[in-house]
């Protein structure tokens, strides 16, 4: 699939990972932590002890929505850090929750802190992968190329490497991947195999698809379909660009689904995954566009729904994923090996697997799934999806995503033909 990979990641690293898909590691997991939530620990109570003159302090900044995504996930993370500190009595580990975006976000603090209060800067930070280029440009994080051993790269999902690499350097380590799109369907209503091609899918009798055609999920679906139709994202000059012909072809596929009544007309009024899921739950549609993150949350309700691939032109679409990375941010050269050792501990398959399962996140390493329940039917489905996934090339607010959102809305609301909507989207990027 022709994404922006060549401009953002190391071909050597990519070939190492794409060249072979490793055999699963032996399954010798430790008993996973209980799902019974314990008390939510505060940063100080959870992971730090009084600092003495002989101790080195390592400070970790992590957004609260990641650290405390669930009570059991937070307890697992805290327990892992406590275990690490017990093995390293010369270290004090402090965790500080920081916002992921905005003026009070991690990047903002890193940028201002290096001149105002360099002694207060963290050693290890958790960042959205789409912030890694900015962090690298401003010299706020440091390359991991000589820090992470090959064994930690061999079972990484390929899209994770793309997300973590800036130019030719690995600037962070992806620890979980987010938002891979797929379908969910009511398995009591639709009881046969979901077609793998779009033409067959929208021809299913008495079935309906709900998706957020008025928001980012619709734009993501269109981007995947655009790439499936051979669309490119850059011109020969290296500038971001969309092409009218493959975009019009992708929009025609959506228009065909709308014309036949397979796509719910009210999809144009849906802007979020929550909107379309509500329509699905109310019985308006037997299929819904969802993501792994939403599916993991909703499946706890024990409703009779199942996951399925999103059909494409000739085969299922390749999902686009985002993610989060650990990055070393300490300017102290002497502390970087210590920080790298802590990072390595956190991304070990057992630790990453137990934490990601408790937090309902998708680990960026294949081996981490061996520490999820062995009878979970979703694991083989989503692991195959992650192997086929590409890195989402644009953040949500990028002009490309805005233009695609408008194009999907115009077609599903019948405001424009696929051709006119495609021309308008391309023109919006080159006014």
PDB file of C-alpha atoms in Angstrom, residues 24-254:
ATOM      1  CA  UNK A  24       5.256 -17.292  18.603  1.00  0.00           C
ATOM      2  CA  UNK A  25       7.360 -17.432  21.760  1.00  0.00           C
ATOM      3  CA  UNK A  26       6.832 -20.365  24.128  1.00  0.00           C
ATOM      4  CA  UNK A  27       3.723 -19.842  26.160  1.00  0.00           C
ATOM      5  CA  UNK A  28       4.957 -19.856  29.755  1.00  0.00           C
ATOM      6  CA  UNK A  29       3.047 -16.935  31.202  1.00  0.00           C
ATOM      7  CA  UNK A  30       3.023 -16.072  34.828  1.00  0.00           C
ATOM      8  CA  UNK A  31      -0.443 -16.080  36.365  1.00  0.00           C
ATOM      9  CA  UNK A  32      -2.023 -12.783  35.275  1.00  0.00           C
ATOM     10  CA  UNK A  33      -3.070 -10.311  37.945  1.00  0.00           C
ATOM     11  CA  UNK A  34      -6.575 -10.647  39.235  1.00  0.00           C
ATOM     12  CA  UNK A  35      -9.279  -8.625  37.560  1.00  0.00           C
ATOM     13  CA  UNK A  36     -10.620  -7.566  40.938  1.00  0.00           C
ATOM     14  CA  UNK A  37      -9.717  -3.875  41.123  1.00  0.00           C
ATOM     15  CA  UNK A  38      -7.669  -2.904  44.117  1.00  0.00           C
ATOM     16  CA  UNK A  39      -7.367   0.564  45.550  1.00  0.00           C
ATOM     17  CA  UNK A  40      -6.246   3.156  43.013  1.00  0.00           C
ATOM     18  CA  UNK A  41      -2.768   4.133  44.089  1.00  0.00           C
ATOM     19  CA  UNK A  42      -1.477   7.655  44.039  1.00  0.00           C
ATOM     20  CA  UNK A  43       1.815   8.309  42.224  1.00  0.00           C
ATOM     21  CA  UNK A  44       3.796   8.682  45.433  1.00  0.00           C
ATOM     22  CA  UNK A  45       2.237   5.707  47.197  1.00  0.00           C
ATOM     23  CA  UNK A  46       2.477   3.517  44.136  1.00  0.00           C
ATOM     24  CA  UNK A  47       5.961   3.902  42.822  1.00  0.00           C
ATOM     25  CA  UNK A  48       8.248   6.089  44.885  1.00  0.00           C
ATOM     26  CA  UNK A  49      10.089   5.974  48.148  1.00  0.00           C
ATOM     27  CA  UNK A  50      11.984   8.644  50.074  1.00  0.00           C
ATOM     28  CA  UNK A  51      14.997   9.793  48.111  1.00  0.00           C
ATOM     29  CA  UNK A  52      18.396   9.525  49.755  1.00  0.00           C
ATOM     30  CA  UNK A  53      21.689  10.955  48.621  1.00  0.00           C
ATOM     31  CA  UNK A  54      22.789   7.566  47.265  1.00  0.00           C
ATOM     32  CA  UNK A  55      19.729   7.055  45.073  1.00  0.00           C
ATOM     33  CA  UNK A  56      19.196   8.126  41.481  1.00  0.00           C
ATOM     34  CA  UNK A  57      15.716   9.310  40.579  1.00  0.00           C
ATOM     35  CA  UNK A  58      14.080   8.350  37.296  1.00  0.00           C
ATOM     36  CA  UNK A  59      10.966  10.356  36.496  1.00  0.00           C
ATOM     37  CA  UNK A  60       8.253   9.027  34.193  1.00  0.00           C
ATOM     38  CA  UNK A  61       5.600  11.269  32.639  1.00  0.00           C
ATOM     39  CA  UNK A  62       2.480   9.537  31.397  1.00  0.00           C
ATOM     40  CA  UNK A  63      -0.996  10.889  30.556  1.00  0.00           C
ATOM     41  CA  UNK A  64      -3.668   9.878  33.065  1.00  0.00           C
ATOM     42  CA  UNK A  65      -5.887   8.414  30.336  1.00  0.00           C
ATOM     43  CA  UNK A  66      -3.130   5.859  29.696  1.00  0.00           C
ATOM     44  CA  UNK A  67      -1.866   5.265  33.211  1.00  0.00           C
ATOM     45  CA  UNK A  68      -5.364   5.036  34.694  1.00  0.00           C
ATOM     46  CA  UNK A  69      -7.288   3.664  31.705  1.00  0.00           C
ATOM     47  CA  UNK A  70      -8.740   1.124  34.121  1.00  0.00           C
ATOM     48  CA  UNK A  71      -8.289   0.468  37.812  1.00  0.00           C
ATOM     49  CA  UNK A  72      -6.847  -2.980  37.190  1.00  0.00           C
ATOM     50  CA  UNK A  73      -4.550  -1.628  34.469  1.00  0.00           C
ATOM     51  CA  UNK A  74      -3.243   1.094  36.751  1.00  0.00           C
ATOM     52  CA  UNK A  75      -2.706  -1.394  39.568  1.00  0.00           C
ATOM     53  CA  UNK A  76      -0.803  -3.693  37.191  1.00  0.00           C
ATOM     54  CA  UNK A  77       1.439  -0.860  35.977  1.00  0.00           C
ATOM     55  CA  UNK A  78       2.136   0.297  39.528  1.00  0.00           C
ATOM     56  CA  UNK A  79       2.918  -3.250  40.648  1.00  0.00           C
ATOM     57  CA  UNK A  80       5.361  -3.681  37.782  1.00  0.00           C
ATOM     58  CA  UNK A  81       7.160  -0.469  38.679  1.00  0.00           C
ATOM     59  CA  UNK A  82       7.319  -1.487  42.319  1.00  0.00           C
ATOM     60  CA  UNK A  83       8.815  -4.834  41.310  1.00  0.00           C
ATOM     61  CA  UNK A  84      11.409  -3.056  39.188  1.00  0.00           C
ATOM     62  CA  UNK A  85      12.330  -0.705  42.015  1.00  0.00           C
ATOM     63  CA  UNK A  86      12.698  -3.628  44.381  1.00  0.00           C
ATOM     64  CA  UNK A  87      15.244  -5.135  41.985  1.00  0.00           C
ATOM     65  CA  UNK A  88      17.066  -1.793  41.743  1.00  0.00           C
ATOM     66  CA  UNK A  89      17.371  -0.451  45.294  1.00  0.00           C
ATOM     67  CA  UNK A  90      19.696   2.292  44.104  1.00  0.00           C
ATOM     68  CA  UNK A  91      16.900   3.833  42.006  1.00  0.00           C
ATOM     69  CA  UNK A  92      13.838   5.850  42.910  1.00  0.00           C
ATOM     70  CA  UNK A  93      11.058   5.714  40.304  1.00  0.00           C
ATOM     71  CA  UNK A  94       8.592   8.581  40.274  1.00  0.00           C
ATOM     72  CA  UNK A  95       5.504   8.723  38.071  1.00  0.00           C
ATOM     73  CA  UNK A  96       3.862  12.042  37.266  1.00  0.00           C
ATOM     74  CA  UNK A  97       0.593  12.249  35.307  1.00  0.00           C
ATOM     75  CA  UNK A  98       0.753  14.893  32.573  1.00  0.00           C
ATOM     76  CA  UNK A  99      -1.720  15.848  29.865  1.00  0.00           C
ATOM     77  CA  UNK A 100      -0.969  14.498  26.396  1.00  0.00           C
ATOM     78  CA  UNK A 101      -1.884  17.648  24.474  1.00  0.00           C
ATOM     79  CA  UNK A 102      -2.345  21.384  24.857  1.00  0.00           C
ATOM     80  CA  UNK A 103      -0.442  24.103  26.643  1.00  0.00           C
ATOM     81  CA  UNK A 104      -0.105  21.934  29.737  1.00  0.00           C
ATOM     82  CA  UNK A 105       0.831  18.844  27.737  1.00  0.00           C
ATOM     83  CA  UNK A 106       4.029  16.847  27.851  1.00  0.00           C
ATOM     84  CA  UNK A 107       5.581  18.412  24.743  1.00  0.00           C
ATOM     85  CA  UNK A 108       4.846  21.915  25.984  1.00  0.00           C
ATOM     86  CA  UNK A 109       6.433  21.183  29.361  1.00  0.00           C
ATOM     87  CA  UNK A 110       9.486  19.609  27.740  1.00  0.00           C
ATOM     88  CA  UNK A 111       9.982  22.602  25.472  1.00  0.00           C
ATOM     89  CA  UNK A 112       9.689  25.266  28.158  1.00  0.00           C
ATOM     90  CA  UNK A 113      11.266  23.237  30.941  1.00  0.00           C
ATOM     91  CA  UNK A 114      14.641  22.788  29.302  1.00  0.00           C
ATOM     92  CA  UNK A 115      15.352  26.503  29.710  1.00  0.00           C
ATOM     93  CA  UNK A 116      13.288  27.314  32.804  1.00  0.00           C
ATOM     94  CA  UNK A 117      13.717  24.202  34.964  1.00  0.00           C
ATOM     95  CA  UNK A 118      15.924  21.572  33.298  1.00  0.00           C
ATOM     96  CA  UNK A 119      16.287  19.720  36.595  1.00  0.00           C
ATOM     97  CA  UNK A 120      12.560  19.009  36.643  1.00  0.00           C
ATOM     98  CA  UNK A 121      12.458  17.324  33.241  1.00  0.00           C
ATOM     99  CA  UNK A 122      11.443  13.652  33.037  1.00  0.00           C
ATOM    100  CA  UNK A 123      13.619  10.790  31.907  1.00  0.00           C
ATOM    101  CA  UNK A 124      10.938   8.707  30.186  1.00  0.00           C
ATOM    102  CA  UNK A 125       7.728   9.962  28.561  1.00  0.00           C
ATOM    103  CA  UNK A 126       4.686   8.356  26.954  1.00  0.00           C
ATOM    104  CA  UNK A 127       3.680  10.224  23.789  1.00  0.00           C
ATOM    105  CA  UNK A 128       1.083   9.819  21.052  1.00  0.00           C
ATOM    106  CA  UNK A 129       3.041   8.611  18.040  1.00  0.00           C
ATOM    107  CA  UNK A 130       1.906  11.572  15.951  1.00  0.00           C
ATOM    108  CA  UNK A 131       3.820  13.882  18.330  1.00  0.00           C
ATOM    109  CA  UNK A 132       7.121  12.086  17.858  1.00  0.00           C
ATOM    110  CA  UNK A 133       8.245  14.066  14.810  1.00  0.00           C
ATOM    111  CA  UNK A 134       7.716  17.377  16.616  1.00  0.00           C
ATOM    112  CA  UNK A 135       9.535  16.063  19.687  1.00  0.00           C
ATOM    113  CA  UNK A 136      12.441  14.963  17.498  1.00  0.00           C
ATOM    114  CA  UNK A 137      12.576  18.236  15.576  1.00  0.00           C
ATOM    115  CA  UNK A 138      12.812  20.188  18.833  1.00  0.00           C
ATOM    116  CA  UNK A 139      15.445  17.776  20.224  1.00  0.00           C
ATOM    117  CA  UNK A 140      13.199  16.804  23.133  1.00  0.00           C
ATOM    118  CA  UNK A 141      13.731  13.037  22.800  1.00  0.00           C
ATOM    119  CA  UNK A 142      16.731  10.869  21.977  1.00  0.00           C
ATOM    120  CA  UNK A 143      17.205   8.056  19.464  1.00  0.00           C
ATOM    121  CA  UNK A 144      16.886   4.433  20.565  1.00  0.00           C
ATOM    122  CA  UNK A 145      18.801   2.877  17.670  1.00  0.00           C
ATOM    123  CA  UNK A 146      21.693   1.722  19.885  1.00  0.00           C
ATOM    124  CA  UNK A 147      19.491   1.094  22.914  1.00  0.00           C
ATOM    125  CA  UNK A 148      16.873  -1.494  21.953  1.00  0.00           C
ATOM    126  CA  UNK A 149      18.187  -4.954  21.117  1.00  0.00           C
ATOM    127  CA  UNK A 150      16.995  -6.826  18.043  1.00  0.00           C
ATOM    128  CA  UNK A 151      14.891  -9.251  20.070  1.00  0.00           C
ATOM    129  CA  UNK A 152      12.556  -6.382  20.970  1.00  0.00           C
ATOM    130  CA  UNK A 153      12.082  -5.526  17.294  1.00  0.00           C
ATOM    131  CA  UNK A 154      11.549  -8.980  15.836  1.00  0.00           C
ATOM    132  CA  UNK A 155       7.955  -9.424  16.993  1.00  0.00           C
ATOM    133  CA  UNK A 156       6.893  -5.795  16.735  1.00  0.00           C
ATOM    134  CA  UNK A 157       3.921  -5.205  14.462  1.00  0.00           C
ATOM    135  CA  UNK A 158       5.263  -3.477  11.314  1.00  0.00           C
ATOM    136  CA  UNK A 159       3.039  -0.406  11.674  1.00  0.00           C
ATOM    137  CA  UNK A 160       4.518   0.169  15.130  1.00  0.00           C
ATOM    138  CA  UNK A 161       7.996   0.527  13.676  1.00  0.00           C
ATOM    139  CA  UNK A 162       6.721   3.048  11.162  1.00  0.00           C
ATOM    140  CA  UNK A 163       5.064   5.090  13.903  1.00  0.00           C
ATOM    141  CA  UNK A 164       8.192   5.082  16.067  1.00  0.00           C
ATOM    142  CA  UNK A 165      10.711   6.049  13.396  1.00  0.00           C
ATOM    143  CA  UNK A 166      11.526   9.578  12.274  1.00  0.00           C
ATOM    144  CA  UNK A 167      13.756   9.837   9.238  1.00  0.00           C
ATOM    145  CA  UNK A 168      16.237   7.006   9.614  1.00  0.00           C
ATOM    146  CA  UNK A 169      16.172   6.843  13.418  1.00  0.00           C
ATOM    147  CA  UNK A 170      14.008   5.010  15.891  1.00  0.00           C
ATOM    148  CA  UNK A 171      12.966   7.815  18.238  1.00  0.00           C
ATOM    149  CA  UNK A 172      10.549   5.893  20.442  1.00  0.00           C
ATOM    150  CA  UNK A 173       9.328   2.405  21.191  1.00  0.00           C
ATOM    151  CA  UNK A 174       5.652   1.711  20.455  1.00  0.00           C
ATOM    152  CA  UNK A 175       4.002  -0.011  23.369  1.00  0.00           C
ATOM    153  CA  UNK A 176       0.408  -0.112  22.174  1.00  0.00           C
ATOM    154  CA  UNK A 177      -1.497   0.505  18.940  1.00  0.00           C
ATOM    155  CA  UNK A 178      -4.832   2.266  18.651  1.00  0.00           C
ATOM    156  CA  UNK A 179      -7.944   2.544  16.510  1.00  0.00           C
ATOM    157  CA  UNK A 180      -7.550  -0.230  13.914  1.00  0.00           C
ATOM    158  CA  UNK A 181     -10.930  -0.103  12.133  1.00  0.00           C
ATOM    159  CA  UNK A 182     -13.051  -3.161  11.498  1.00  0.00           C
ATOM    160  CA  UNK A 183     -16.706  -4.144  11.448  1.00  0.00           C
ATOM    161  CA  UNK A 184     -18.916  -5.483  14.196  1.00  0.00           C
ATOM    162  CA  UNK A 185     -22.129  -7.300  13.388  1.00  0.00           C
ATOM    163  CA  UNK A 186     -25.038  -8.826  15.216  1.00  0.00           C
ATOM    164  CA  UNK A 187     -24.393 -12.561  15.002  1.00  0.00           C
ATOM    165  CA  UNK A 188     -28.024 -13.351  15.812  1.00  0.00           C
ATOM    166  CA  UNK A 189     -29.230 -11.447  12.752  1.00  0.00           C
ATOM    167  CA  UNK A 190     -26.459 -12.181  10.269  1.00  0.00           C
ATOM    168  CA  UNK A 191     -25.430 -15.819  10.590  1.00  0.00           C
ATOM    169  CA  UNK A 192     -23.358 -16.464   7.456  1.00  0.00           C
ATOM    170  CA  UNK A 193     -19.842 -15.461   6.401  1.00  0.00           C
ATOM    171  CA  UNK A 194     -19.245 -11.748   5.862  1.00  0.00           C
ATOM    172  CA  UNK A 195     -18.181 -11.124   2.230  1.00  0.00           C
ATOM    173  CA  UNK A 196     -14.627  -9.953   1.614  1.00  0.00           C
ATOM    174  CA  UNK A 197     -15.389  -7.642  -1.320  1.00  0.00           C
ATOM    175  CA  UNK A 198     -17.333  -4.403  -1.120  1.00  0.00           C
ATOM    176  CA  UNK A 199     -19.594  -5.216  -4.078  1.00  0.00           C
ATOM    177  CA  UNK A 200     -20.782  -8.443  -2.447  1.00  0.00           C
ATOM    178  CA  UNK A 201     -21.033  -6.787   0.955  1.00  0.00           C
ATOM    179  CA  UNK A 202     -23.419  -4.013  -0.063  1.00  0.00           C
ATOM    180  CA  UNK A 203     -25.532  -6.536  -1.996  1.00  0.00           C
ATOM    181  CA  UNK A 204     -26.472  -8.439   1.182  1.00  0.00           C
ATOM    182  CA  UNK A 205     -30.280  -8.492   1.365  1.00  0.00           C
ATOM    183  CA  UNK A 206     -32.080  -6.944   4.322  1.00  0.00           C
ATOM    184  CA  UNK A 207     -28.851  -5.753   5.984  1.00  0.00           C
ATOM    185  CA  UNK A 208     -27.696  -2.233   6.824  1.00  0.00           C
ATOM    186  CA  UNK A 209     -24.402  -0.553   7.727  1.00  0.00           C
ATOM    187  CA  UNK A 210     -24.096   2.332  10.171  1.00  0.00           C
ATOM    188  CA  UNK A 211     -20.941   4.422  10.113  1.00  0.00           C
ATOM    189  CA  UNK A 212     -19.979   7.934  11.152  1.00  0.00           C
ATOM    190  CA  UNK A 213     -20.007   9.529   7.704  1.00  0.00           C
ATOM    191  CA  UNK A 214     -20.011  13.006   9.230  1.00  0.00           C
ATOM    192  CA  UNK A 215     -16.796  12.636  11.208  1.00  0.00           C
ATOM    193  CA  UNK A 216     -13.280  11.243  11.448  1.00  0.00           C
ATOM    194  CA  UNK A 217     -14.306   7.545  11.248  1.00  0.00           C
ATOM    195  CA  UNK A 218     -15.842   8.186   7.835  1.00  0.00           C
ATOM    196  CA  UNK A 219     -12.692   9.966   6.677  1.00  0.00           C
ATOM    197  CA  UNK A 220     -10.558   7.046   7.850  1.00  0.00           C
ATOM    198  CA  UNK A 221     -12.748   4.585   5.951  1.00  0.00           C
ATOM    199  CA  UNK A 222     -12.479   6.704   2.805  1.00  0.00           C
ATOM    200  CA  UNK A 223      -8.689   6.975   3.174  1.00  0.00           C
ATOM    201  CA  UNK A 224      -8.395   3.195   3.406  1.00  0.00           C
ATOM    202  CA  UNK A 225     -10.627   2.788   0.344  1.00  0.00           C
ATOM    203  CA  UNK A 226      -8.661   5.461  -1.542  1.00  0.00           C
ATOM    204  CA  UNK A 227      -5.415   3.577  -0.907  1.00  0.00           C
ATOM    205  CA  UNK A 228      -7.136   0.318  -1.854  1.00  0.00           C
ATOM    206  CA  UNK A 229      -7.974   1.918  -5.213  1.00  0.00           C
ATOM    207  CA  UNK A 230      -4.314   2.724  -5.843  1.00  0.00           C
ATOM    208  CA  UNK A 231      -4.297   6.300  -4.593  1.00  0.00           C
ATOM    209  CA  UNK A 232      -1.017   7.966  -3.652  1.00  0.00           C
ATOM    210  CA  UNK A 233      -0.437  10.441  -0.859  1.00  0.00           C
ATOM    211  CA  UNK A 234       2.563  12.315  -2.239  1.00  0.00           C
ATOM    212  CA  UNK A 235       3.433  13.770  -5.616  1.00  0.00           C
ATOM    213  CA  UNK A 236       6.816  13.596  -7.330  1.00  0.00           C
ATOM    214  CA  UNK A 237       7.912  16.741  -5.501  1.00  0.00           C
ATOM    215  CA  UNK A 238       7.336  15.081  -2.144  1.00  0.00           C
ATOM    216  CA  UNK A 239       4.262  17.163  -1.341  1.00  0.00           C
ATOM    217  CA  UNK A 240       1.097  15.744   0.214  1.00  0.00           C
ATOM    218  CA  UNK A 241      -1.508  15.305  -2.486  1.00  0.00           C
ATOM    219  CA  UNK A 242      -4.683  13.388  -3.295  1.00  0.00           C
ATOM    220  CA  UNK A 243      -5.574  12.138  -6.768  1.00  0.00           C
ATOM    221  CA  UNK A 244      -9.025  12.667  -8.205  1.00  0.00           C
ATOM    222  CA  UNK A 245      -9.477   9.355 -10.041  1.00  0.00           C
ATOM    223  CA  UNK A 246      -8.858   6.875  -7.171  1.00  0.00           C
ATOM    224  CA  UNK A 247     -10.675   9.164  -4.746  1.00  0.00           C
ATOM    225  CA  UNK A 248     -13.717   9.313  -7.017  1.00  0.00           C
ATOM    226  CA  UNK A 249     -13.609   5.510  -7.336  1.00  0.00           C
ATOM    227  CA  UNK A 250     -13.589   5.113  -3.544  1.00  0.00           C
ATOM    228  CA  UNK A 251     -16.437   7.581  -3.162  1.00  0.00           C
ATOM    229  CA  UNK A 252     -18.374   5.724  -5.851  1.00  0.00           C
ATOM    230  CA  UNK A 253     -18.147   2.571  -3.734  1.00  0.00           C
ATOM    231  CA  UNK A 254     -19.666   4.453  -0.802  1.00  0.00           C
TER     232      UNK A 254
END
